[in-house]
Amino acid sequence: MSEVVTGEAVVVEVRIAQLSSRALAFLIDWVVQWAAMITAFVLVTQASLVTDQSLATGLLILFIVLVTVGYPVAFETISRGRSLGKLALGLRVVSDDGGPERFRQALFRGLAGFLEFWTFSGAPALITSLVNQRGKRLGDLFAGTTVIGERTPRQAPPPEMPPPLASWAATLELSGLSDDLANTARQYLSRWHQLSPGMREEIGLRVAGQVSAQVAPPPPPGVPPYAYLAAVLAERRRREEIRLARARSASPPYGPQGYGVHQGQHGIQGSADHAPPPPPREAGPPRGEAPPTSGGFVPPI
């Protein structure tokens, strides 16, 4: 993950595309481009039988330029940063500020890609991607772009509360448990089935010891680390859900508290009931004014 600062000074966290996925996306685009060039070569060869040889050579050069440079520029401009390979792998080219890729940036990437991949066999792109922190190649450095992954990894389901530990978990003091340590415990539980028995015990004891230093009371005797961490995280999630539900129910739907309390039953009568009474009117009309008519209007003098 990496942070991107937008033009409105908002920090957005994005997932930088891995080098392996970018290489596979380039391989798909490379196969498509070679198929297009072979097709163009066959057509130009057939056309050279009935046309001038110089015209056929010019058409062949034009097709090569369109395939090697025009293909990535056109696809990334129309699809907002995705070629066929990137579309298949769930990748997208974005600006360094998180905005969509523009035509100028796609043109810079296409021209630099011709030198990186078709002239030097991809060596400059590989070296630059390995050195750069965000995995940028030369085209990304020139254009001010970054390749990100749009497909987020599937998250494991939240841990369930072990029934024997439910009553004990209800007495936990969880205010000292930090978010980073809770995420570490969650990652351990999600990878528990993939670890060897020795690694399960070693990592579990270490993470459980860190959690128990921030949570009270300690677990009952004989509770394994996996069950202890699952109970702590499940209780933490349960309390968070209760807190959010209370916050939703306590917040008024419209405006400040008390407005429109009786509106659903008496129309706008609820707001009128709480309004201060109007000042008493004088018995007669003020001096210099005509008496009001039956309709309540005061005619001009």
Coordinates of N, CA, C and O in Angstrom, one line a residue, residues 19 82 94 118 133 242:
L19 N 5.3 -6.2 -9.3 CA 6.0 -6.4 -10.6 C 5.6 -7.6 -11.4 O 5.6 -7.6 -12.6
R82 N -6.2 1.7 -18.8 CA -6.1 0.3 -18.8 C -6.0 -0.2 -20.3 O -6.7 0.2 -21.2
V94 N -2.8 5.5 -13.1 CA -3.4 6.8 -12.6 C -2.3 7.8 -12.5 O -1.1 7.5 -12.4
W118 N 10.8 -2.3 -26.8 CA 11.0 -2.7 -28.2 C 12.5 -2.4 -28.6 O 12.9 -3.1 -29.6
Q133 N 10.6 3.0 -5.4 CA 9.8 2.6 -4.3 C 8.4 2.2 -4.7 O 7.8 1.3 -4.1
I242 N -22.3 -2.5 18.7 CA -23.3 -2.0 19.7 C -23.1 -0.5 19.8 O -24.1 0.3 19.8

